[in-house]
Amino acid sequence: MRAILQNMRSGEIGTYDVPQPELRPGGILVRTAFSAISSGTEKASIEAAESSLLNRAMKRPDLVKQVLDYARVNGIPAAYRQVQTRLDNLGPLGYSSSGTVIAVGEGVGDFQIGDRVACGGVGYASHCEVNWVPKNLAVRIPQQVSLEAASLTTIAAIALQGVRQANIVLGETVIVIGAGLVGVLTMQLARAAGCRVIAIDRDPTRAEKALSWGAQLAFQTTDPELANAVRNFSRYGADAAIITASTQSAEPVEQASSLLRDRGRIVVVGDVGMGVSRRSLYHKEISLKLSRSYGPGRYDPSYEEHGNDYPIGYVRWTERRNMEAVVDSLASGAIDVSRLVEVRYPAQEADRAYEDLLSGKAYTAILDYGTSDAAQAVANRPKIVARKRSDKLVIGCIGAGGFAKSTIFPALRANKTITLGAVATASGVAAESARKNFGFQRALTPAELLSDPAINAVFIASRHSSHAAYVVSAIEADKAVFVEKPLAVDTAQLRSIQQATQKSSDRGAAAFLMVGFNRRFAPTSEKISQFFAGRQEPMFVQARVNAGFIPREHWVQQAEEGGRIIGELCHFVDWARWLVGCPIRSVSACALPDGARYNRDNVIAALTFEDGSIANLSYLANGDPKVAKERFEVMCEGAIAQLEDFEILNLARGMKTEQIKAAKDKGHRRQFELTLEAMKSGRGAPIPFHEIVEVTEATFAILRSISSGEPSAVVIHDESADPIEMPVASSAEASSSN
């Protein structure tokens, strides 16, 4: 499909052929009819991308701080790679579109195939022929409203939210500063609410045009008659000012405060400077409020991504309800956008549309994707075809997030004995970026990649909740599989993988499955193992992980993604399991109370092993990131090994100590080497499947123990028998048996 994308390094805009997005639960696939280019938001994005790195850094000191913090923890080379990877991306543009539903995901009852819908959201309502849109970011279009007009719905919802924040009522006088696209829509909405409107813009042409968009008075910013005219027109001074302009200066806020009446209201919708003087606001007791995009729900993953609505009795106007109000206003004629959609550009000429828009020739540009039979685009999963045997390893990768681009893809590209056959992502856009930057032959959808017989090995690095389904599909297609941790996020997913591997074995094709537990492959880990080789006594293993704070709204924290225990603590469960070298018997865990900041991120888990060894794992998010992130200590038979961040290893035995210093290496390189060698040779995976299952079960048991406050067993899997739950003695039973 066609997609209009921006090169994040150069700012250049082009039309690319990318895979169609994947149909996911909680959303719909929409074939785009029209999408609107926002003159304000997208112009700012393009100008930012075209500016130098120094200028970008000066404008975003918050991002510079993030890079510096990352460099302090992970080193300057790693930080440099992260920045370069981000710059090499192709980014989607657009956030307001209209089209027809061509597929409906699981859990969506509001839409059906063939519905005409208006869509919103950065990364969802993009300038693409087909978009996956969460259900809370789409609304049906009334029959009286054209698809062209509906393509402006989300942009109009931004204007509507600004009007709502201003709390305007019938008869009030409203100043709109900035007569761009959002500004003229704001004027119409204010007039529809029964208000009198004054428009102000630094461009005299736009100020003049504002009169035809609903303003009763219009002035250039520097007009010497402005203050007197506003006072005479409003009698007392304006009641509210809605600022839709875009400038780094605080002048619009200063000007608004001078034109308002006592206790007037300022609402900032546009990106303007906020360095207003206290004196300007204090003497009139002016209230200053910011309007957040399309309305409540914006930037809330629970609402936007997961479809959890807010109760209407508590939140009347969410971003979706604002979008509904816009299409209703279009249907009734309360707002009229017919002149805004008169000039349309074929989607393949998007570069010309942007040039005209950036030159100031129009308020907006509408991209026309043409018409097609919606039925032909319904996302049917291709039939799985068993792979062809080949001496050449042809790799397909699913997922192209930060870790894949910084670690997995470079490692695969460096191996000259394999072929990078294809890359796939849920959105399709990121797949094209990865293809271009890392040398993959093709960009596909995940379903196309999994059914492609030319691909005989799959690397999976998508979001955690999707791992199991992709693993099962790859095993069914007889492809070797490497999947980033975790293998599964719940027991049902784990059972589906076990069943798939069993079926593969039954048909005589033993499944190859490797999970990215890399730390056991670190050079310093190997030295610790060698140091305790031949031990005759149980070990004590301790790991302290200063994991760092991650906000609750981050996707890693979401329950459906498994959270950080399943998604990250599993690394250290595996490290302990590998070092001890025998099965985990039980776990006992506790966590600091959940609070406003943490989500079971501060955990201590004690593991017992069949040989009597024990491991104490402390996974913490409430520390300082300047302190070492990972520290390990192992004691056995009078000897001690201490490892800090895989850089400094101290070994002590018999009153003699040895210190080994090395470049930080967490085992990724060796892990990929061994995995690719095993895939090519037909040997089993570097980590036995039963250990992978055991470690996964142990992370589930840690969660159970935290919830119950009691020790929890690990499910032991005998290849010749059904899974059994190993009993854990209660404290009373334990004391009576001694």
XYZ file of C-alpha atoms in Angstrom:
738
model
C 0.000 0.000 0.000
C 1.056 3.636 -0.421
C 2.150 5.653 2.611
C 3.421 9.218 2.844
C 6.412 9.127 5.170
C 9.029 11.547 6.421
C 12.746 10.838 6.659
C 13.455 11.789 10.268
C 17.085 12.692 9.500
C 16.577 14.967 6.485
C 12.919 15.913 6.784
C 12.321 14.795 3.202
C 8.779 13.588 2.446
C 8.115 10.794 -0.019
C 5.595 8.169 -1.066
C 6.595 4.620 -0.146
C 5.189 1.174 -0.787
C 4.775 -0.439 2.646
C 2.957 -3.516 3.973
C -0.645 -3.171 5.059
C -1.039 -2.894 8.849
C -2.029 -5.957 10.807
C -5.601 -6.330 12.102
C -5.335 -6.331 15.894
C -7.878 -6.765 18.680
C -9.610 -3.605 19.804
C -9.477 -1.804 16.484
C -10.503 -1.677 12.838
C -8.769 -1.577 9.478
C -9.849 1.439 7.459
C -9.260 1.988 3.750
C -8.522 5.699 3.574
C -10.553 7.845 1.179
C -9.176 11.247 2.224
C -6.693 12.553 4.775
C -6.123 16.167 5.775
C -2.717 17.764 6.109
C -2.665 20.071 9.108
C -0.884 23.302 8.196
C 0.202 23.927 11.782
C 1.167 20.613 13.351
C 2.730 19.003 10.296
C 4.535 22.169 9.245
C 6.174 22.263 12.670
C 7.152 18.592 12.348
C 8.739 19.139 8.948
C 10.616 22.250 10.033
C 11.929 20.425 13.091
C 13.208 17.519 10.979
C 14.865 19.872 8.503
C 16.720 21.801 11.211
C 20.202 20.839 12.393
C 20.763 18.446 15.269
C 21.987 21.364 17.367
C 18.800 23.326 16.734
C 16.688 20.274 17.530
C 18.598 19.769 20.759
C 18.115 23.405 21.761
C 14.358 23.099 21.214
C 14.036 19.797 23.114
C 16.289 19.923 26.202
C 14.110 17.199 27.744
C 15.197 14.737 25.037
C 18.840 15.793 25.400
C 18.624 14.978 29.108
C 17.192 11.540 28.280
C 20.115 10.842 25.941
C 22.660 11.969 28.543
C 21.025 9.830 31.228
C 21.043 6.846 28.867
C 24.719 7.447 28.088
C 25.626 7.529 31.776
C 24.018 4.132 32.329
C 24.796 2.368 29.043
C 27.835 4.206 27.703
C 28.371 6.834 25.003
C 28.585 4.362 22.059
C 25.214 2.822 22.986
C 23.631 6.264 23.308
C 25.061 7.285 19.937
C 23.609 4.168 18.311
C 20.203 4.889 19.847
C 20.165 8.441 18.476
C 21.312 7.350 15.010
C 18.699 4.592 14.936
C 15.969 7.098 15.763
C 17.167 9.484 13.051
C 17.219 6.728 10.436
C 13.498 6.093 10.846
C 10.780 6.814 8.351
C 7.992 8.485 10.305
C 4.264 8.521 9.515
C 2.542 11.856 8.985
C -1.047 12.910 9.522
C -3.673 12.381 12.184
C -7.054 13.213 10.613
C -8.644 11.038 7.927
C -11.810 9.395 6.656
C -12.564 6.150 4.901
C -14.361 2.820 4.946
C -14.036 -0.054 7.422
C -12.610 -3.145 5.703
C -11.980 -5.378 8.725
C -13.064 -5.464 12.375
C -10.815 -6.722 15.162
C -11.715 -8.906 18.091
C -13.573 -7.078 20.860
C -14.990 -4.357 18.598
C -18.787 -4.276 18.449
C -19.286 -0.659 17.385
C -18.355 -1.049 13.715
C -18.918 -3.390 10.819
C -17.366 -3.774 7.393
C -18.566 -1.060 5.039
C -19.096 1.648 7.674
C -17.921 5.119 6.689
C -15.752 6.483 9.487
C -13.736 9.528 10.503
C -10.465 8.610 12.202
C -8.001 10.393 14.449
C -4.680 9.913 16.165
C -0.988 10.269 15.413
C 0.245 6.910 14.168
C -3.309 5.741 13.465
C -5.059 8.148 11.058
C -1.892 8.526 8.996
C -1.474 9.458 5.357
C -1.665 5.782 4.340
C -4.012 3.835 2.068
C -4.955 1.531 4.946
C -4.746 2.295 8.669
C -5.358 0.292 11.831
C -7.382 2.535 14.145
C -8.332 1.800 17.798
C -12.083 1.814 18.317
C -12.044 4.936 20.522
C -10.402 6.961 17.744
C -13.024 6.371 15.063
C -16.624 7.568 14.649
C -19.320 6.835 12.084
C -20.026 9.516 9.488
C -23.674 10.581 8.972
C -24.945 10.155 5.419
C -25.317 13.941 5.004
C -21.553 14.398 5.471
C -19.110 13.728 2.643
C -15.942 11.749 3.187
C -13.982 14.807 2.078
C -15.496 16.977 4.814
C -15.165 14.223 7.421
C -11.407 14.034 6.813
C -11.139 17.265 8.855
C -12.978 15.802 11.867
C -9.991 15.325 14.155
C -8.540 18.754 13.398
C -11.952 20.273 14.116
C -12.068 18.291 17.374
C -8.902 20.113 18.457
C -10.699 23.408 17.874
C -13.769 22.136 19.693
C -11.775 21.104 22.753
C -10.289 24.618 22.887
C -13.789 26.088 22.789
C -14.896 23.768 25.595
C -11.901 24.720 27.732
C -12.838 28.389 27.327
C -16.286 27.713 28.865
C -17.887 30.245 26.534
C -21.621 30.925 26.694
C -24.221 32.616 24.509
C -23.545 36.312 23.980
C -19.885 36.395 25.027
C -17.142 37.965 22.950
C -14.323 35.602 21.957
C -10.963 36.559 20.472
C -9.277 33.942 18.280
C -5.551 34.664 17.873
C -4.241 32.772 14.870
C -6.381 32.465 11.733
C -4.911 29.229 10.417
C -6.829 25.983 9.958
C -7.603 25.354 13.634
C -8.283 29.077 14.070
C -10.967 29.335 11.375
C -12.615 26.153 12.680
C -12.577 27.681 16.167
C -14.299 30.796 14.816
C -17.100 28.728 13.291
C -17.598 26.735 16.469
C -17.684 29.884 18.612
C -20.279 31.437 16.304
C -22.312 28.219 16.445
C -22.246 28.548 20.264
C -23.819 32.015 19.989
C -20.683 34.072 20.593
C -19.337 37.170 18.882
C -15.907 36.577 17.354
C -12.858 38.779 16.780
C -10.005 37.320 14.727
C -6.347 38.381 15.016
C -3.474 37.193 12.851
C -0.032 38.558 11.986
C -0.752 37.811 8.309
C -3.046 40.569 6.954
C -4.382 38.277 4.227
C -5.481 35.648 6.714
C -6.921 38.299 8.997
C -9.035 39.549 6.115
C -10.151 36.039 5.139
C -11.249 35.388 8.713
C -14.291 37.600 8.106
C -15.625 35.013 5.661
C -15.080 32.227 8.224
C -17.337 33.683 10.889
C -15.381 36.514 12.493
C -17.301 39.774 12.885
C -14.106 41.779 13.293
C -10.607 40.915 12.062
C -7.286 42.651 12.625
C -3.620 42.265 11.943
C -1.637 41.732 15.136
C 0.081 45.113 14.936
C -3.005 47.159 14.014
C -2.899 50.367 16.177
C -6.711 50.437 16.323
C -6.985 46.910 17.695
C -7.366 47.699 21.420
C -9.973 50.439 20.924
C -11.932 48.359 18.418
C -12.099 45.369 20.780
C -13.189 47.551 23.688
C -15.913 49.290 21.632
C -17.166 46.042 20.088
C -17.286 44.073 23.350
C -18.306 47.017 25.616
C -16.301 45.593 28.570
C -13.344 43.860 26.951
C -13.428 40.368 25.488
C -14.588 37.514 27.737
C -12.209 34.866 26.419
C -9.237 34.494 24.087
C -8.439 31.220 22.327
C -4.884 31.138 20.987
C -4.402 28.877 17.970
C -1.229 30.550 16.686
C 2.178 28.865 16.549
C 5.206 30.852 17.682
C 8.011 30.575 20.230
C 7.119 34.062 21.443
C 4.841 34.708 24.418
C 3.441 37.771 22.619
C 0.044 36.128 21.822
C -0.557 35.473 25.533
C 0.546 38.996 26.456
C -1.707 40.486 23.781
C -4.672 38.370 24.841
C -4.361 39.498 28.455
C -4.362 43.160 27.397
C -7.593 42.741 25.413
C -9.602 40.766 27.969
C -11.979 42.100 30.568
C -11.394 41.723 34.282
C -11.236 37.988 35.130
C -11.183 37.041 31.485
C -10.045 33.624 30.267
C -7.151 32.567 28.020
C -7.017 29.104 26.440
C -3.840 28.037 24.646
C -4.422 25.562 21.814
C -1.391 26.320 19.627
C 2.311 25.903 20.353
C 3.196 29.328 21.742
C 5.700 30.635 24.247
C 4.455 30.672 27.832
C 6.876 33.202 29.311
C 4.101 35.680 30.063
C 4.719 38.232 32.802
C 2.889 37.867 36.099
C 1.826 41.507 35.920
C -0.090 40.888 32.662
C -2.315 38.303 34.317
C -2.330 39.423 37.932
C -4.044 42.806 37.743
C -7.061 41.407 35.915
C -6.896 38.007 37.635
C -6.817 36.374 34.206
C -7.143 32.577 34.145
C -4.770 30.731 31.815
C -5.583 27.219 30.657
C -4.075 24.814 28.120
C -6.208 22.695 25.824
C -4.910 19.169 25.332
C -5.418 18.105 21.734
C -8.770 16.464 20.904
C -9.976 16.067 24.488
C -9.939 13.744 27.520
C -8.394 10.399 26.644
C -5.523 11.901 24.680
C -2.167 10.389 25.727
C -3.938 7.795 27.895
C -3.028 4.310 26.554
C -5.901 2.748 28.483
C -8.349 4.894 26.522
C -6.674 5.201 23.130
C -4.961 1.832 22.699
C -7.014 -0.465 24.903
C -10.493 0.946 24.283
C -11.456 1.657 27.900
C -13.986 4.493 27.787
C -14.605 7.053 30.536
C -18.082 7.002 32.145
C -20.194 9.687 30.487
C -21.529 10.806 33.856
C -18.013 11.846 34.867
C -16.382 12.754 31.546
C -18.981 14.092 29.135
C -16.657 15.078 26.306
C -13.903 12.587 25.537
C -11.882 12.858 22.329
C -14.225 10.390 20.609
C -17.324 12.280 21.767
C -15.750 15.501 20.522
C -15.267 13.834 17.134
C -18.912 12.744 17.186
C -19.958 16.318 17.972
C -17.943 17.553 14.995
C -19.566 15.189 12.474
C -22.986 16.084 13.930
C -22.168 19.777 13.435
C -21.106 19.068 9.864
C -24.360 17.210 9.266
C -26.497 20.048 10.662
C -24.572 22.765 8.838
C -23.505 24.434 12.089
C -19.970 24.392 10.676
C -19.105 24.472 6.987
C -15.768 23.174 5.670
C -16.700 23.000 1.980
C -14.128 25.625 0.982
C -11.418 23.840 2.953
C -11.800 20.654 0.912
C -12.114 22.195 -2.526
C -8.441 21.690 -3.388
C -7.465 18.041 -3.386
C -4.243 16.308 -4.373
C -3.782 12.692 -5.457
C -2.016 10.886 -2.635
C 0.943 10.109 -4.895
C 1.488 13.876 -5.266
C 1.720 14.504 -1.543
C 5.076 16.238 -1.935
C 3.402 18.919 -4.089
C 0.618 19.268 -1.517
C 3.150 19.893 1.237
C 5.053 22.418 -0.864
C 1.887 24.408 -1.545
C 0.799 24.223 2.072
C 4.150 25.267 3.496
C 4.300 28.208 1.093
C 1.098 29.538 2.668
C -1.156 29.025 -0.362
C -3.850 27.199 1.596
C -5.170 26.444 5.077
C -5.050 22.730 4.449
C -4.422 20.179 1.758
C -6.660 17.147 1.267
C -5.054 13.960 -0.036
C -7.293 11.818 -2.250
C -6.590 8.078 -2.268
C -9.075 7.231 -4.998
C -11.836 4.640 -4.741
C -11.558 0.892 -4.668
C -13.606 -2.129 -3.743
C -13.361 -2.304 0.025
C -14.103 -5.995 0.079
C -10.867 -6.840 -1.681
C -8.847 -5.357 1.161
C -10.392 -7.404 3.962
C -7.481 -8.809 5.915
C -7.600 -12.557 5.458
C -4.654 -14.369 6.951
C -2.738 -16.286 4.275
C -2.735 -20.035 4.572
C 0.325 -21.344 6.381
C 2.678 -23.205 4.071
C 5.432 -25.474 5.343
C 8.883 -24.085 4.608
C 11.185 -25.462 1.991
C 14.382 -26.979 3.307
C 17.436 -24.965 2.328
C 21.101 -24.890 3.160
C 20.837 -21.104 3.260
C 19.364 -19.480 6.337
C 16.831 -16.860 5.228
C 15.758 -14.737 8.182
C 12.437 -12.979 8.647
C 12.040 -10.526 11.529
C 8.755 -9.495 13.156
C 8.957 -6.255 15.111
C 11.207 -3.258 14.530
C 11.254 -1.417 17.846
C 14.192 0.148 19.617
C 15.791 -3.104 20.817
C 15.438 -4.784 17.436
C 17.049 -1.852 15.653
C 19.834 -1.292 18.169
C 20.745 -4.912 18.924
C 19.086 -7.650 16.854
C 19.242 -6.184 13.346
C 22.905 -5.083 13.565
C 23.886 -8.531 14.852
C 22.078 -10.263 12.001
C 23.429 -7.860 9.376
C 26.988 -8.521 10.573
C 26.603 -12.265 9.905
C 27.511 -12.760 6.232
C 26.373 -16.390 6.147
C 22.656 -15.560 6.335
C 20.154 -13.657 4.210
C 17.908 -10.954 5.630
C 14.807 -12.019 3.744
C 12.012 -9.853 5.146
C 10.909 -7.660 8.019
C 7.352 -7.147 9.252
C 5.624 -4.939 11.795
C 2.059 -4.452 12.953
C 1.905 -0.962 11.409
C 3.806 -1.619 8.196
C 5.561 1.768 8.274
C 8.324 0.680 10.665
C 8.939 -2.361 8.459
C 9.806 -0.152 5.493
C 12.224 1.866 7.662
C 13.964 -1.319 8.780
C 14.103 -2.709 5.238
C 15.715 0.476 3.996
C 18.185 0.901 6.861
C 19.278 -2.685 7.540
C 19.216 -4.313 4.123
C 16.206 -6.617 4.324
C 15.055 -7.731 0.886
C 11.367 -7.062 1.508
C 8.920 -5.443 3.921
C 5.876 -7.652 4.550
C 2.944 -8.027 6.901
C 3.495 -10.511 9.761
C 1.010 -12.935 8.158
C 2.801 -12.739 4.798
C 6.170 -13.321 6.442
C 4.976 -16.330 8.426
C 3.427 -17.948 5.332
C 6.396 -17.274 3.050
C 8.075 -20.629 2.229
C 11.338 -18.882 1.316
C 11.834 -17.792 4.946
C 13.054 -20.641 7.130
C 13.871 -18.786 10.370
C 11.957 -16.094 12.235
C 13.199 -13.604 14.825
C 10.342 -12.142 16.907
C 10.796 -8.842 18.728
C 7.282 -7.417 18.800
C 5.288 -6.417 21.878
C 5.251 -9.044 24.601
C 1.582 -10.018 24.314
C 2.036 -10.914 20.632
C 5.024 -13.251 21.084
C 3.118 -16.469 21.708
C 0.806 -16.202 18.678
C 3.719 -15.494 16.343
C 5.746 -18.351 17.849
C 2.887 -20.806 17.344
C 2.356 -19.693 13.734
C 6.071 -19.973 12.976
C 6.309 -23.463 14.499
C 3.235 -24.551 12.507
C 5.016 -23.324 9.380
C 8.100 -25.378 10.323
C 10.318 -22.333 10.773
C 13.113 -22.046 13.313
C 12.206 -19.429 15.926
C 14.097 -16.940 18.050
C 11.810 -14.862 20.250
C 12.808 -12.047 22.557
C 11.773 -12.491 26.157
C 9.223 -13.203 27.447
C 8.081 -16.343 25.673
C 4.518 -15.864 26.909
C 2.640 -13.516 29.217
C 0.242 -16.046 30.757
C -0.300 -19.765 31.211
C -2.741 -20.079 28.311
C -0.173 -18.653 25.905
C 2.539 -20.937 27.259
C 0.295 -24.005 26.859
C -0.427 -23.054 23.235
C 3.316 -23.015 22.523
C 3.843 -26.356 24.260
C 1.035 -27.878 22.219
C 2.519 -26.492 18.990
C 5.948 -27.935 19.776
C 4.383 -31.301 20.637
C 2.451 -31.382 17.345
C 5.647 -30.486 15.513
C 7.406 -33.396 17.209
C 4.516 -35.752 16.402
C 4.871 -35.017 12.695
C 8.602 -35.671 12.851
C 9.792 -32.077 12.647
C 11.236 -31.127 16.036
C 10.605 -27.429 16.636
C 13.568 -25.087 17.061
C 12.696 -22.464 19.692
C 15.137 -20.092 21.338
C 14.308 -17.269 23.772
C 16.476 -14.168 24.223
C 17.817 -14.902 27.709
C 21.176 -13.397 26.819
C 22.866 -12.901 30.190
C 23.862 -16.538 30.597
C 25.992 -16.061 27.431
C 27.986 -13.075 28.733
C 31.770 -13.704 28.930
C 31.817 -12.747 32.619
C 28.948 -15.163 33.306
C 30.986 -17.948 31.712
C 33.929 -17.093 33.971
C 31.725 -17.381 37.061
C 30.454 -20.762 35.874
C 34.021 -21.969 35.330
C 35.053 -20.628 38.739
C 32.488 -22.859 40.473
C 32.851 -25.834 38.131
C 32.788 -29.180 39.931
C 31.163 -27.806 43.068
C 29.835 -30.335 45.583
C 27.715 -28.038 47.731
C 24.592 -25.934 47.131
C 25.079 -22.360 45.925
C 23.776 -19.051 47.153
C 23.024 -16.690 44.269
C 22.085 -13.068 44.728
C 21.131 -10.545 42.036
C 20.261 -6.904 42.672
C 18.737 -5.148 39.687
C 18.443 -1.359 39.822
C 15.917 -1.489 37.013
C 14.831 2.141 37.074
C 11.464 3.818 37.068
C 9.032 3.309 34.191
C 5.718 5.222 34.321
C 2.524 3.226 34.775
C 1.204 4.368 31.401
C 4.169 2.866 29.505
C 3.163 -0.157 27.416
C 5.558 -2.440 29.322
C 3.526 -1.815 32.485
C 0.189 -2.846 30.987
C -1.355 -6.032 32.385
C -1.948 -7.538 28.940
C 1.776 -7.154 28.193
C 2.722 -9.120 31.293
C 4.297 -6.286 33.265
C 7.943 -6.049 34.281
C 8.178 -9.264 36.314
C 7.213 -11.456 33.385
C 8.848 -9.152 30.846
C 12.159 -8.373 32.570
C 12.722 -10.243 35.841
C 12.682 -13.425 33.755
C 16.254 -12.567 32.637
C 17.551 -13.025 36.162
C 15.481 -16.104 36.907
C 17.101 -17.649 33.834
C 20.595 -16.545 34.891
C 20.186 -18.179 38.287
C 18.667 -21.336 36.750
C 21.580 -21.631 34.315
C 24.275 -21.050 36.921
C 22.834 -23.477 39.487
C 22.228 -26.043 36.751
C 19.242 -27.880 38.195
C 15.443 -27.344 38.257
C 13.710 -24.654 40.290
C 11.510 -26.174 42.969
C 9.563 -23.190 44.328
C 9.551 -19.447 44.662
C 8.543 -17.088 47.432
C 8.123 -13.427 46.595
C 6.953 -10.154 48.028
C 6.745 -6.601 46.750
C 6.574 -3.111 48.121
C 2.987 -1.830 48.175
C 1.647 -0.492 44.913
C 1.530 3.264 44.881
C 1.010 6.158 42.543
C 4.462 5.648 40.998
C 5.098 1.908 41.019
C 3.303 -1.147 39.709
C 4.857 -4.120 41.511
C 8.218 -2.855 40.293
C 9.977 -3.388 43.639
C 10.160 -7.136 44.179
C 12.221 -9.675 46.069
C 11.944 -13.288 44.917
C 13.572 -16.263 46.646
C 14.064 -19.370 44.507
C 14.815 -22.856 45.811
C 16.415 -25.524 43.624
C 16.360 -29.310 43.673
C 19.968 -29.536 44.917
C 19.290 -27.235 47.866
C 20.688 -24.084 46.237
C 18.846 -20.841 46.751
C 18.722 -17.577 44.821
C 17.620 -14.170 46.013
C 16.539 -11.820 43.222
C 15.898 -8.148 44.003
C 14.274 -6.276 41.141
C 13.841 -2.609 42.065
C 12.628 0.588 40.433
C 13.023 3.017 43.344
C 16.784 3.548 43.128
C 19.078 6.103 41.530
C 20.051 5.374 37.900
C 23.610 6.554 38.493
C 24.264 3.460 40.606
C 25.184 0.193 38.867
C 22.156 -1.372 37.225
C 22.946 -5.065 37.739
C 25.020 -6.587 40.518
C 25.464 -10.318 41.083
C 27.023 -12.191 44.000
C 27.548 -15.936 44.198
C 28.831 -17.835 47.267
C 29.707 -21.507 47.405
C 32.256 -23.710 49.152
C 34.103 -20.783 50.738
C 34.436 -18.871 47.473
C 32.780 -15.689 46.265
C 32.176 -14.207 42.822
C 30.989 -10.610 42.485
C 29.936 -9.114 39.148
C 28.945 -5.511 38.521
C 27.210 -4.501 35.299
C 29.102 -7.156 33.353
C 32.206 -4.940 33.490
C 33.968 -5.742 36.755
C 34.269 -9.310 38.063
C 35.876 -10.105 41.426
C 36.716 -13.723 42.263
C 37.828 -14.712 45.766
C 38.958 -18.112 47.099
C 41.507 -19.177 49.683
C 42.241 -15.607 50.757
C 43.250 -14.747 47.180
C 41.327 -12.372 44.945
C 41.361 -11.731 41.233
C 39.725 -8.787 39.487
C 38.764 -8.933 35.832
C 37.749 -5.781 33.945
C 36.125 -5.918 30.547
C 33.979 -3.923 28.170
C 30.308 -4.280 29.037
C 28.975 -7.379 27.291
C 25.617 -8.808 28.354
C 25.912 -11.799 26.054
C 23.887 -10.651 23.060
C 26.662 -11.228 20.527
C 27.421 -14.778 21.692
C 23.720 -15.577 21.993
C 23.083 -14.680 18.351
C 26.198 -16.525 17.171
C 25.140 -19.746 18.891
C 21.522 -19.396 17.789
C 22.384 -18.911 14.105
C 24.917 -21.748 14.187
C 22.313 -24.070 15.716
C 19.650 -23.007 13.202
C 21.968 -23.707 10.284
C 23.305 -27.014 11.598
C 19.975 -28.457 12.686
C 21.098 -28.809 16.307
C 18.823 -27.976 19.193
C 18.532 -24.430 20.528
C 21.282 -23.152 22.866
C 18.782 -23.187 25.747
C 16.813 -26.449 26.126
C 13.058 -26.011 25.696
C 12.260 -27.491 29.122
C 14.467 -24.837 30.789
C 12.723 -22.058 28.866
C 9.351 -23.367 30.005
C 10.588 -23.738 33.573
C 11.877 -20.166 33.741
C 8.608 -18.880 32.277
C 6.618 -20.870 34.822
C 8.816 -19.472 37.584
C 7.957 -15.876 36.640
C 4.256 -16.784 36.737
C 4.839 -18.354 40.161
C 6.485 -15.150 41.403
C 3.339 -13.213 40.528
C 1.178 -15.826 42.270
C 3.322 -15.642 45.390
C 3.139 -11.843 45.524
C -0.648 -11.978 45.181
C -1.203 -14.729 47.720
C 1.575 -13.997 50.181
C 2.458 -17.701 50.145
C 5.237 -19.707 48.473
C 4.298 -20.909 45.012
C 5.336 -24.011 43.168
C 6.835 -24.131 39.708
C 5.025 -26.433 37.318
C 7.375 -29.288 36.464
C 7.062 -30.707 32.974
C 7.860 -34.331 32.290
C 8.123 -34.993 28.550
C 6.348 -38.305 28.996
C 3.540 -37.089 31.231
C 1.026 -34.328 31.637
C 2.181 -31.207 33.508
C 1.924 -31.614 37.255
C 1.880 -29.026 40.011
C 4.649 -29.690 42.526
C 3.285 -29.247 46.058
C 4.884 -26.739 48.407
C 4.781 -27.599 52.090
C 3.139 -25.102 54.401
C 5.158 -23.821 57.342
C 3.332 -26.224 59.686
C 3.981 -29.220 57.422
C 7.618 -28.215 57.083
C 8.159 -28.064 60.852
C 6.443 -31.418 61.461
C 8.627 -33.177 58.913
C 11.929 -32.057 60.485
